[in-house]
XYZ file of C-alpha atoms in Angstrom:
695
model
C 158.231 91.758 146.599
C 161.254 94.157 146.531
C 163.144 91.421 148.114
C 162.401 89.071 145.454
C 163.039 92.029 142.626
C 166.509 92.550 144.613
C 166.881 88.598 144.483
C 166.792 88.518 140.630
C 168.686 91.574 139.871
C 171.238 89.395 142.066
C 171.528 86.337 139.778
C 171.182 88.384 136.953
C 175.744 87.969 136.408
C 175.242 84.201 136.320
C 172.996 84.125 133.156
C 175.586 86.074 130.751
C 178.876 86.482 129.281
C 180.071 90.020 130.525
C 182.101 90.648 127.662
C 179.023 91.122 125.642
C 177.677 93.089 128.220
C 180.243 95.386 128.189
C 180.313 95.483 124.193
C 176.782 96.979 124.698
C 177.003 99.297 127.575
C 180.374 100.689 126.149
C 178.748 101.319 122.207
C 175.677 102.972 124.142
C 177.971 105.193 126.229
C 180.116 105.987 123.040
C 176.679 107.084 121.328
C 175.834 108.977 124.219
C 179.197 110.722 124.144
C 179.142 112.131 120.438
C 175.376 113.213 121.071
C 176.356 115.545 124.018
C 179.287 116.702 121.877
C 177.684 117.499 118.211
C 173.999 118.368 119.945
C 174.805 119.594 123.702
C 171.211 121.362 123.211
C 167.604 119.428 124.022
C 166.805 118.192 120.493
C 163.042 117.797 119.289
C 160.707 116.541 121.666
C 163.922 116.301 124.163
C 162.947 120.334 124.821
C 159.503 118.626 126.305
C 161.084 116.189 128.665
C 164.333 117.798 129.657
C 162.065 120.839 130.735
C 159.834 118.620 132.396
C 162.660 116.932 134.432
C 163.840 120.265 135.497
C 160.659 121.054 136.435
C 160.328 117.970 139.097
C 164.294 118.611 139.909
C 163.222 122.243 141.353
C 160.529 121.070 143.335
C 157.363 122.278 141.254
C 155.751 118.714 141.220
C 152.439 120.295 140.203
C 154.001 122.019 137.139
C 153.116 119.804 133.806
C 153.987 120.695 130.253
C 150.713 120.302 128.271
C 152.615 119.048 124.895
C 153.622 115.790 127.010
C 151.503 112.909 126.160
C 152.944 110.859 128.541
C 153.111 109.665 131.872
C 155.696 110.904 134.353
C 157.980 107.751 135.321
C 161.259 108.825 133.098
C 161.069 112.375 134.912
C 160.144 110.251 138.049
C 163.653 108.321 137.778
C 165.667 110.842 137.007
C 165.162 112.452 140.093
C 167.600 110.214 142.168
C 169.945 109.729 139.759
C 170.419 113.520 139.367
C 170.846 113.972 143.518
C 173.253 111.176 143.095
C 175.060 113.488 140.133
C 174.841 116.357 142.613
C 176.351 114.490 145.734
C 179.118 113.489 143.467
C 180.120 116.093 141.313
C 179.016 119.757 140.120
C 176.531 119.635 137.733
C 178.052 120.605 134.271
C 175.182 120.473 132.113
C 171.477 119.148 133.115
C 170.887 117.882 129.398
C 173.777 115.584 129.615
C 172.669 114.400 132.953
C 169.361 113.443 131.797
C 170.730 111.944 128.726
C 172.680 109.554 130.588
C 169.665 108.121 132.519
C 169.082 106.061 129.502
C 172.742 104.955 129.556
C 172.693 103.642 133.249
C 168.840 102.055 133.358
C 168.569 101.375 130.016
C 171.627 100.054 128.403
C 172.845 98.910 131.693
C 169.752 96.620 132.017
C 167.988 96.139 128.392
C 171.494 93.615 128.290
C 170.689 91.186 131.606
C 166.804 91.722 131.170
C 166.516 90.243 127.493
C 168.776 87.299 127.919
C 166.868 86.501 131.220
C 163.772 86.682 128.669
C 165.372 84.652 126.349
C 166.529 82.233 128.849
C 162.608 81.739 129.863
C 161.308 81.307 126.739
C 164.412 78.755 126.369
C 163.192 76.702 129.483
C 159.714 77.026 128.301
C 160.822 75.211 125.077
C 162.507 72.613 126.891
C 160.018 72.141 129.552
C 157.390 71.189 126.658
C 159.597 67.850 125.520
C 160.642 64.711 127.601
C 162.288 63.574 124.538
C 166.147 63.969 124.755
C 166.453 67.753 123.883
C 170.448 67.128 122.140
C 168.383 66.318 119.245
C 165.836 69.626 119.269
C 167.064 72.602 117.520
C 168.654 74.700 120.313
C 170.793 77.689 120.897
C 174.379 77.461 122.431
C 174.793 79.702 125.093
C 177.445 81.793 123.080
C 174.511 82.060 120.411
C 172.100 83.348 123.061
C 174.271 85.998 124.176
C 175.010 86.851 120.532
C 171.064 86.911 120.382
C 170.771 89.469 122.998
C 173.398 91.278 122.163
C 171.588 91.600 118.429
C 168.341 92.570 119.859
C 170.359 95.245 122.022
C 171.100 96.924 119.199
C 168.049 97.079 117.355
C 168.828 100.134 115.703
C 165.328 102.144 116.504
C 165.966 101.284 119.816
C 169.602 101.629 120.580
C 169.403 104.976 118.709
C 167.695 106.593 122.040
C 170.637 105.460 124.448
C 171.747 108.590 123.724
C 168.992 110.678 123.904
C 166.424 111.715 126.663
C 162.846 109.743 125.184
C 160.382 107.016 126.945
C 160.932 104.221 124.501
C 164.213 102.643 126.307
C 162.691 102.728 129.605
C 158.998 101.624 128.377
C 160.426 98.916 126.432
C 162.897 98.014 129.345
C 160.348 97.780 132.185
C 157.446 95.908 129.620
C 160.213 92.952 129.111
C 160.820 93.221 133.078
C 157.361 92.206 133.486
C 157.549 89.934 130.294
C 161.037 87.698 132.397
C 158.465 87.485 135.814
C 155.324 85.947 133.914
C 158.338 83.379 132.802
C 158.862 83.049 136.011
C 155.389 82.685 137.197
C 156.431 85.251 140.158
C 152.785 87.117 139.828
C 153.101 89.306 142.655
C 156.039 90.909 140.848
C 154.717 90.961 137.403
C 151.681 92.912 139.136
C 154.447 95.973 140.441
C 156.685 95.985 137.742
C 153.718 95.873 135.310
C 152.375 99.222 137.240
C 155.455 100.541 137.044
C 155.628 99.800 133.260
C 152.198 102.050 132.825
C 153.916 105.184 134.535
C 156.490 105.030 131.002
C 154.072 104.530 128.388
C 150.425 104.379 128.391
C 150.714 100.977 125.390
C 152.140 98.994 127.931
C 149.246 97.932 129.042
C 148.571 95.711 125.898
C 151.916 94.100 126.519
C 151.533 93.733 130.410
C 148.153 92.928 130.643
C 146.398 92.216 127.253
C 149.083 90.092 126.178
C 150.548 88.297 128.791
C 146.878 87.809 130.333
C 146.132 85.863 127.216
C 148.901 83.697 127.486
C 148.090 82.921 130.830
C 145.088 81.749 129.927
C 146.428 79.439 127.777
C 149.339 78.196 130.017
C 146.464 77.470 132.548
C 144.023 74.962 129.900
C 145.558 71.986 129.212
C 146.142 71.599 125.454
C 144.762 68.869 123.341
C 146.128 66.013 121.391
C 145.432 65.545 117.609
C 144.261 61.980 116.935
C 143.137 62.026 120.542
C 141.177 64.701 122.762
C 140.538 66.164 118.628
C 140.553 64.716 115.563
C 143.351 64.654 113.036
C 141.333 67.630 110.988
C 138.692 68.617 113.468
C 135.709 70.937 112.111
C 134.491 73.691 113.954
C 131.785 72.110 115.728
C 133.757 69.019 116.875
C 136.716 71.713 117.918
C 133.647 73.571 120.432
C 132.114 70.469 121.813
C 135.599 68.452 122.515
C 136.805 71.693 124.194
C 133.674 72.044 126.218
C 133.817 68.352 126.356
C 137.008 67.332 127.690
C 138.264 71.270 129.273
C 141.219 71.438 126.580
C 142.664 73.752 124.046
C 143.085 72.944 120.544
C 146.275 74.900 120.392
C 148.522 73.455 117.466
C 152.162 74.410 116.725
C 151.965 77.244 114.248
C 154.624 75.020 112.043
C 151.307 72.793 111.609
C 148.554 74.883 111.578
C 146.506 76.183 108.488
C 144.953 79.529 108.256
C 141.904 77.986 109.704
C 143.413 76.198 112.558
C 143.971 79.767 113.967
C 140.156 80.555 114.083
C 140.102 77.252 115.477
C 142.393 77.753 118.294
C 140.502 80.968 119.364
C 137.328 79.830 119.543
C 138.488 76.343 120.931
C 140.487 78.693 123.969
C 136.832 80.668 124.345
C 135.183 77.242 124.925
C 137.842 75.764 127.253
C 137.874 79.221 129.503
C 134.113 79.095 129.572
C 134.446 75.179 130.709
C 136.678 76.280 133.191
C 135.725 79.476 134.388
C 136.377 79.418 138.107
C 140.117 78.282 137.608
C 140.499 80.875 134.651
C 139.735 83.735 136.960
C 141.842 83.201 139.074
C 144.680 82.661 137.348
C 144.280 86.265 135.353
C 143.853 88.141 138.798
C 147.204 90.265 138.201
C 146.187 91.054 134.937
C 142.582 91.951 135.769
C 144.375 94.462 138.379
C 146.287 95.671 135.668
C 143.137 96.438 133.270
C 141.396 98.038 136.057
C 143.971 100.317 137.121
C 144.555 101.537 133.712
C 140.774 102.152 133.473
C 140.786 104.158 136.662
C 143.547 106.445 135.153
C 141.246 106.885 131.942
C 138.605 107.675 134.148
C 140.743 110.327 135.504
C 142.274 111.480 132.767
C 139.324 111.711 130.491
C 141.493 110.025 127.854
C 144.756 108.000 127.658
C 147.055 111.107 126.856
C 148.058 113.082 129.226
C 148.572 116.509 126.789
C 148.174 117.899 123.641
C 144.934 115.668 123.274
C 143.934 117.538 120.027
C 146.841 116.668 117.867
C 146.974 112.510 119.562
C 142.935 111.570 119.283
C 142.683 108.229 119.409
C 140.913 106.440 116.100
C 140.591 103.287 114.291
C 144.567 103.198 112.150
C 143.939 99.820 110.463
C 146.570 100.277 107.827
C 149.239 100.201 110.642
C 148.977 96.566 110.829
C 150.517 96.594 106.986
C 153.233 98.713 107.497
C 154.581 96.569 110.620
C 155.592 93.677 108.115
C 158.040 95.738 106.184
C 159.237 97.007 109.119
C 160.215 93.608 110.109
C 161.212 92.644 106.676
C 163.648 95.682 106.343
C 165.286 94.700 109.769
C 165.180 91.550 109.804
C 165.849 90.469 106.521
C 169.164 88.223 107.563
C 166.178 85.593 109.053
C 163.052 86.966 106.384
C 165.336 86.872 103.527
C 166.711 83.709 104.028
C 163.157 82.120 105.232
C 162.324 83.783 101.535
C 164.276 82.316 99.640
C 164.172 78.594 100.861
C 160.377 78.581 101.010
C 160.520 79.665 96.998
C 163.509 77.793 96.054
C 162.486 75.047 93.058
C 164.875 72.657 94.984
C 164.050 74.001 98.296
C 167.683 74.535 99.290
C 169.518 76.604 100.545
C 173.017 76.813 102.377
C 171.868 73.391 103.731
C 168.540 74.173 104.579
C 165.688 72.017 103.585
C 162.504 72.176 104.610
C 160.975 68.530 106.072
C 157.678 69.443 104.959
C 156.333 71.969 101.937
C 152.920 72.037 103.549
C 152.614 75.568 104.511
C 155.782 77.029 102.634
C 153.817 78.623 99.755
C 150.050 80.489 101.033
C 147.213 78.677 99.326
C 145.231 80.539 96.828
C 141.917 80.349 99.126
C 143.833 81.601 101.489
C 145.448 84.076 99.641
C 142.942 85.618 97.759
C 140.568 86.993 100.544
C 143.564 88.416 102.437
C 144.414 90.300 99.594
C 140.869 91.804 99.253
C 140.823 92.440 102.804
C 144.276 94.282 102.629
C 143.249 96.559 99.432
C 139.894 97.061 101.343
C 142.009 98.415 104.255
C 144.551 100.697 101.798
C 141.662 102.361 100.365
C 139.214 103.141 102.961
C 141.801 103.417 105.813
C 144.955 105.213 104.754
C 145.251 107.662 107.588
C 147.671 110.537 106.891
C 148.238 112.303 110.444
C 149.317 116.016 109.614
C 152.860 115.615 111.143
C 153.764 112.506 109.049
C 154.031 115.192 105.981
C 154.969 117.859 107.807
C 158.339 116.944 109.533
C 161.153 116.345 106.905
C 163.570 115.035 110.270
C 162.099 111.890 110.346
C 162.735 108.813 108.148
C 158.816 108.098 107.861
C 158.204 111.636 105.777
C 160.318 110.097 102.804
C 158.916 106.714 103.072
C 155.335 108.234 102.743
C 156.562 110.901 99.947
C 157.357 107.849 97.444
C 154.203 105.768 98.884
C 151.791 109.085 98.020
C 153.444 109.892 94.830
C 151.079 108.136 92.615
C 147.587 107.008 93.665
C 148.366 103.548 92.436
C 151.479 102.984 94.311
C 150.035 102.334 97.705
C 148.128 99.893 96.300
C 151.049 98.027 94.650
C 152.239 97.789 97.663
C 149.701 95.341 99.059
C 151.399 92.327 97.653
C 154.883 93.339 99.427
C 152.700 93.383 102.510
C 151.509 90.068 102.013
C 154.712 88.491 101.315
C 156.482 89.839 104.493
C 153.634 88.995 106.878
C 153.392 85.771 105.509
C 157.459 85.514 105.788
C 157.427 87.005 109.407
C 154.618 84.775 110.631
C 155.867 81.449 108.761
C 159.485 81.730 110.851
C 158.104 82.123 113.971
C 156.595 78.218 113.642
C 160.361 77.744 112.689
C 162.866 78.194 110.177
C 162.459 75.048 107.185
C 165.447 72.918 108.719
C 167.409 69.818 107.397
C 166.676 67.059 109.104
C 169.041 65.919 112.442
C 169.963 62.482 111.495
C 166.513 60.914 111.181
C 165.405 63.206 114.066
C 162.220 65.220 114.147
C 162.715 68.547 113.137
C 160.453 71.799 113.930
C 157.942 71.108 110.861
C 157.610 67.096 111.403
C 156.323 66.757 114.775
C 155.753 63.190 117.059
C 151.815 64.411 115.860
C 151.677 61.607 113.138
C 153.207 59.089 115.487
C 150.121 59.432 117.892
C 148.015 59.072 115.417
C 149.593 55.890 114.264
C 149.170 54.633 118.093
C 145.616 56.163 118.609
C 144.676 54.930 115.069
C 141.980 52.377 115.652
C 142.059 51.753 119.559
C 140.060 48.632 119.553
C 142.348 46.906 117.066
C 146.348 45.646 118.383
C 149.523 46.449 116.687
C 151.896 44.444 115.571
C 155.325 44.451 117.363
C 158.334 43.142 114.937
C 161.993 43.643 114.294
C 163.753 44.031 111.102
C 165.990 41.336 109.413
C 168.504 40.154 111.607
C 172.069 39.452 110.372
C 173.966 35.995 111.439
C 176.625 38.354 113.170
C 173.195 39.847 115.522
C 173.641 43.254 113.899
C 170.677 44.977 112.630
C 170.490 45.154 108.622
C 169.752 48.186 107.265
C 166.060 48.313 106.253
C 163.687 50.757 105.450
C 160.143 50.928 106.989
C 156.931 52.567 106.304
C 155.414 55.197 108.849
C 151.983 56.633 108.894
C 151.426 60.519 108.569
C 148.986 63.128 108.739
C 148.665 63.188 104.893
C 149.090 59.580 104.143
C 152.129 56.881 104.441
C 155.872 58.236 104.219
C 157.557 55.165 102.612
C 161.622 54.542 102.213
C 162.058 56.120 106.175
C 165.235 54.034 107.261
C 165.395 52.880 110.990
C 168.497 54.342 112.786
C 169.992 52.243 115.729
C 172.206 53.129 118.542
C 174.358 50.947 121.220
C 171.705 51.317 123.769
C 171.687 47.831 126.146
C 169.683 45.137 124.742
C 168.236 44.314 128.125
C 166.152 47.505 129.286
C 162.540 47.542 130.356
C 160.049 47.240 127.531
C 158.730 50.536 127.743
C 162.064 52.057 127.972
C 162.715 49.869 124.558
C 159.823 50.977 122.925
C 160.195 54.766 123.687
C 163.736 54.879 122.509
C 165.101 55.633 125.842
C 168.475 54.533 128.028
C 166.789 51.879 131.111
C 168.848 52.043 134.020
C 167.248 48.548 134.582
C 166.167 48.295 137.766
C 163.956 45.486 139.475
C 160.889 45.433 139.447
C 160.545 48.957 137.758
C 163.126 51.164 136.215
C 163.199 54.956 137.833
C 163.566 56.389 134.326
C 159.518 55.192 133.763
C 158.417 56.275 137.384
C 160.083 59.816 137.060
C 158.574 60.609 133.184
C 155.349 59.053 134.388
C 154.948 55.759 132.622
C 154.037 52.701 134.123
C 157.107 50.108 133.795
C 155.774 46.756 132.127
C 158.713 44.795 132.582
C 161.660 43.065 131.211
C 160.299 40.088 129.221
C 157.331 39.543 126.757
C 155.944 37.480 130.373
C 155.934 40.656 132.072
C 154.591 42.809 129.908
C 151.599 40.619 129.018
C 150.663 40.445 132.483
C 151.261 43.611 133.324
C 149.255 45.007 130.508
C 146.439 42.382 132.030
C 146.494 44.643 134.945
C 147.136 48.378 133.521
C 147.536 50.256 130.542
C 151.120 52.293 130.331
C 151.010 55.624 128.217
C 153.639 54.982 124.971
C 154.107 58.406 123.453
C 154.696 56.745 119.916
C 154.862 53.669 117.517
C 158.574 51.921 118.170
C 160.049 49.018 116.681
C 160.930 46.970 119.731
C 164.738 45.504 119.582
C 163.866 41.855 120.359
C 161.971 39.704 118.202
C 158.693 38.519 118.329
C 156.835 35.911 116.486
C 155.072 37.305 113.662
C 151.714 35.833 114.660
C 151.779 37.225 117.890
C 149.820 40.187 118.817
C 150.344 43.112 121.473
C 147.953 45.702 122.262
C 149.630 48.545 123.025
C 148.701 50.750 125.767
C 147.223 54.616 125.026
C 147.310 58.153 126.713
C 144.053 58.486 129.043
C 141.932 61.532 127.355
C 141.373 63.916 130.299
C 138.573 63.903 132.558
C 135.552 65.315 130.959
C 134.828 67.368 133.876
C 135.227 70.983 133.989
C 138.495 71.459 135.938
C 137.813 72.222 139.936
C 139.985 72.324 143.055
C 138.135 69.345 144.088
C 139.008 66.911 141.483
C 142.197 67.932 140.512
C 145.625 66.172 141.496
C 148.641 67.529 143.143
C 150.923 69.349 140.541
C 153.242 71.910 139.741
C 150.635 74.533 138.448
C 149.802 77.080 140.720
C 146.127 75.744 140.630
C 146.726 72.216 140.859
C 145.350 71.627 137.469
C 145.967 68.024 135.951
C 149.441 67.321 134.228
C 148.811 68.977 130.782
C 148.180 66.140 127.597
C 150.080 68.178 125.125
C 152.376 65.723 122.512
C 155.783 66.315 123.702
C 157.151 68.367 120.742
C 158.664 71.993 122.150
C 157.346 74.679 119.056
C 155.884 77.748 119.021
C 152.220 77.462 119.117
C 149.032 79.392 117.109
C 148.176 80.605 121.144
C 151.497 82.515 121.404
C 150.612 84.505 117.461
C 147.702 84.878 118.424
C 148.509 86.480 121.687
C 151.263 88.838 120.051
C 148.699 89.629 117.067
C 146.389 90.657 119.027
C 148.880 92.851 121.455
C 149.956 94.471 118.630
C 146.946 95.358 116.998
C 145.690 97.256 120.038
C 148.824 99.066 120.480
C 149.125 100.352 116.887
C 145.241 100.662 115.368
C 144.671 103.452 118.229
C 147.447 105.478 117.575
C 146.655 108.130 114.256
C 150.498 108.699 114.017
C 153.432 106.202 111.904
C 156.428 106.264 114.004
C 158.733 103.758 114.055
C 159.459 103.832 117.558
C 155.470 102.378 117.697
C 156.746 98.939 116.298
C 159.424 98.397 118.782
C 157.761 96.502 121.679
C 156.305 94.045 118.908
C 159.293 93.749 117.224
C 160.996 92.864 120.470
C 158.689 90.198 121.053
C 158.614 88.676 117.829
C 162.346 88.564 117.787
C 162.700 86.994 121.153
C 160.691 84.273 119.811
C 162.856 83.183 116.807
C 163.156 79.709 116.818
C 166.746 78.592 116.517
C 167.939 76.595 113.406
C 169.057 73.247 113.722
C 172.285 71.507 113.194
C 173.059 70.353 110.014
C 173.304 73.079 107.173
C 176.407 73.462 105.289
C 177.253 76.759 106.749
C 178.476 77.335 110.005
C 177.288 74.483 111.725
C 178.635 75.382 115.175
C 176.807 79.059 114.821
C 174.175 80.036 113.585
C 175.270 82.542 110.567
C 171.938 83.972 110.721
C 172.946 86.084 113.718
C 176.492 87.240 112.525
C 174.642 88.476 109.618
C 171.868 90.690 111.697
C 175.016 91.765 114.041
C 176.607 93.239 110.490
C 173.319 94.784 109.494
C 172.302 96.276 112.605
C 176.190 97.823 112.528
C 175.803 99.365 109.634
C 172.476 100.889 109.995
C 173.566 102.259 113.462
C 176.546 104.047 111.705
C 174.808 105.315 108.826
C 171.810 106.475 110.811
C 174.407 107.644 113.653
C 176.491 109.842 111.279
C 173.707 111.209 109.116
C 172.278 112.628 112.529
C 175.833 113.911 114.048
C 177.383 114.836 110.528
C 174.231 116.049 108.078
C 172.392 118.686 109.572
C 170.440 120.925 107.338
C 168.175 124.049 108.011
C 164.893 125.483 107.855
C 163.877 128.603 105.910
C 161.650 129.743 108.508
C 164.434 128.861 111.229
C 167.705 129.873 109.799
C 170.444 129.108 112.308
C 169.156 126.303 113.768
C 170.459 122.836 113.116
C 167.460 120.323 111.704
C 168.916 116.458 111.804
C 167.493 113.134 110.562
C 165.962 110.696 113.135
C 163.891 107.518 113.735
């Protein structure tokens, strides 16, 4: 495993721009330098962390400060760094040397790890599509570097680059584990996952629960709407088909309603039970992590190591309300435009237009019950920890002071929670985008094409072309196209300069054919059966076997109006549970059959459910409300924000939201940094001791 990790580190410089990397490191180093000059002594929780690190440095390995709640990973990694500092020079200040740990092991490595995760997520999105990726929403390499810089500048994270806290390294190692998950390196995942538990206990929810749920969803094939599942299946149909066909009902977030999340959850359970042996084998690494953490809890008689009387695990559901304004505040360059575009009466803002208004505005039947649940949580489960209102050095103190100024204010904030939650969840499915030259946008998938092909399996489809002019060029015509909700009229047919002599399968799929005989290599590469180059070849081939065609397209050769051609259809997966004796050789680690999912990339409901589960478990057990606790949920959420398609009226060559995010993060960091360094104050009970504002 160590050799894989070393090789993995050596590959990093090939995946990111060194200039942007240098900017992040330089800013982190400058921030630490300013703190060391202004605040040379340990501040706040640094008293405990630096004191414990000194005990380890002096060889007192059995000594432990009872006020420290987190594991000793930070102090263990600081020991070799202090040894190196001692070897190179005489340490001037152990406080400054220990603060540099978050710069050396945090800022130096956070950029390449974040970029590696973004690349892995982008590869996952692209691997879902067999269509031309140039028409899909993608970020350029420069935009990926830009997004990576923004994530590294996230204010609650970057603030602690210059202080000796556990937050930076805890998030770093958890993201490192996620990178190994995306690369399917399970042995390395277990090792790094165990390492992440040495920095913060709540990492178990991200390296085991979150990744384990994603692994189950990745293992089970996904069923297609209109094929394995009905277009709008009932709950009974979802359970029955998931069990019978051993597949998962997992629609895209952009196409899912509230009830679809419940159906997806039920479907995942049913399909997992139908494929229990394979699923259990796939989650062995995550079971190892969970069992190790369980043994730690038994040995420690609890989750936290010290100060247990002030950190008793409890149910604090209000945390899942506070997180949404947190997201809105820090990510308003994304969420603000999403909201403005969604509520705009023309549906247009700076060139962004939604191709479908199906889920732009929450339905009343969903809004009412959700608001009622939120009000109940506010009324019965608003937990105010004594530390929250006793320490005015944290910004959260002033938030709660205004929130509790009048008993009605906390109830009036409920609609704000709802709107922020709706925007944060909705944008994961894709920002309402402009259609890209007639191609499919994020919210308008090939699902309608699949439904059109699958509708009436016993009937045949008449293939035809628009009128042809005398000069052999296609005239501009309009065609009707069946969709989920009915018929979309007036859609223009766009023709390209592809050769008109390709095989019938490639012409039907709108793919460029390389025209070898007797079968083209494009069809063989993509898993389709080449049906020939003429209608005679096609009819003869279809009499013997059926080729899977993903969507209905007009052929580019006129056919008689009375001539019918039965379209081949994708074969549904076997109704038998997946076993090792019946599966075929694939790239899946467990030899599963090819995933029959639709060809459209995008974020699916299974990811959102896994993220919500891990976020809920990591927050509702914490009685304290601190911005640091929301760092990991925000990082995972931000990493999965989809890019904007081209075609907007502003900054068509670069996503302008990234520039707004950069400016906002720099402004917040500049203000909070200035306040921390220059706006100190004193408590009357502790004269002469400067107190400072921080996250």
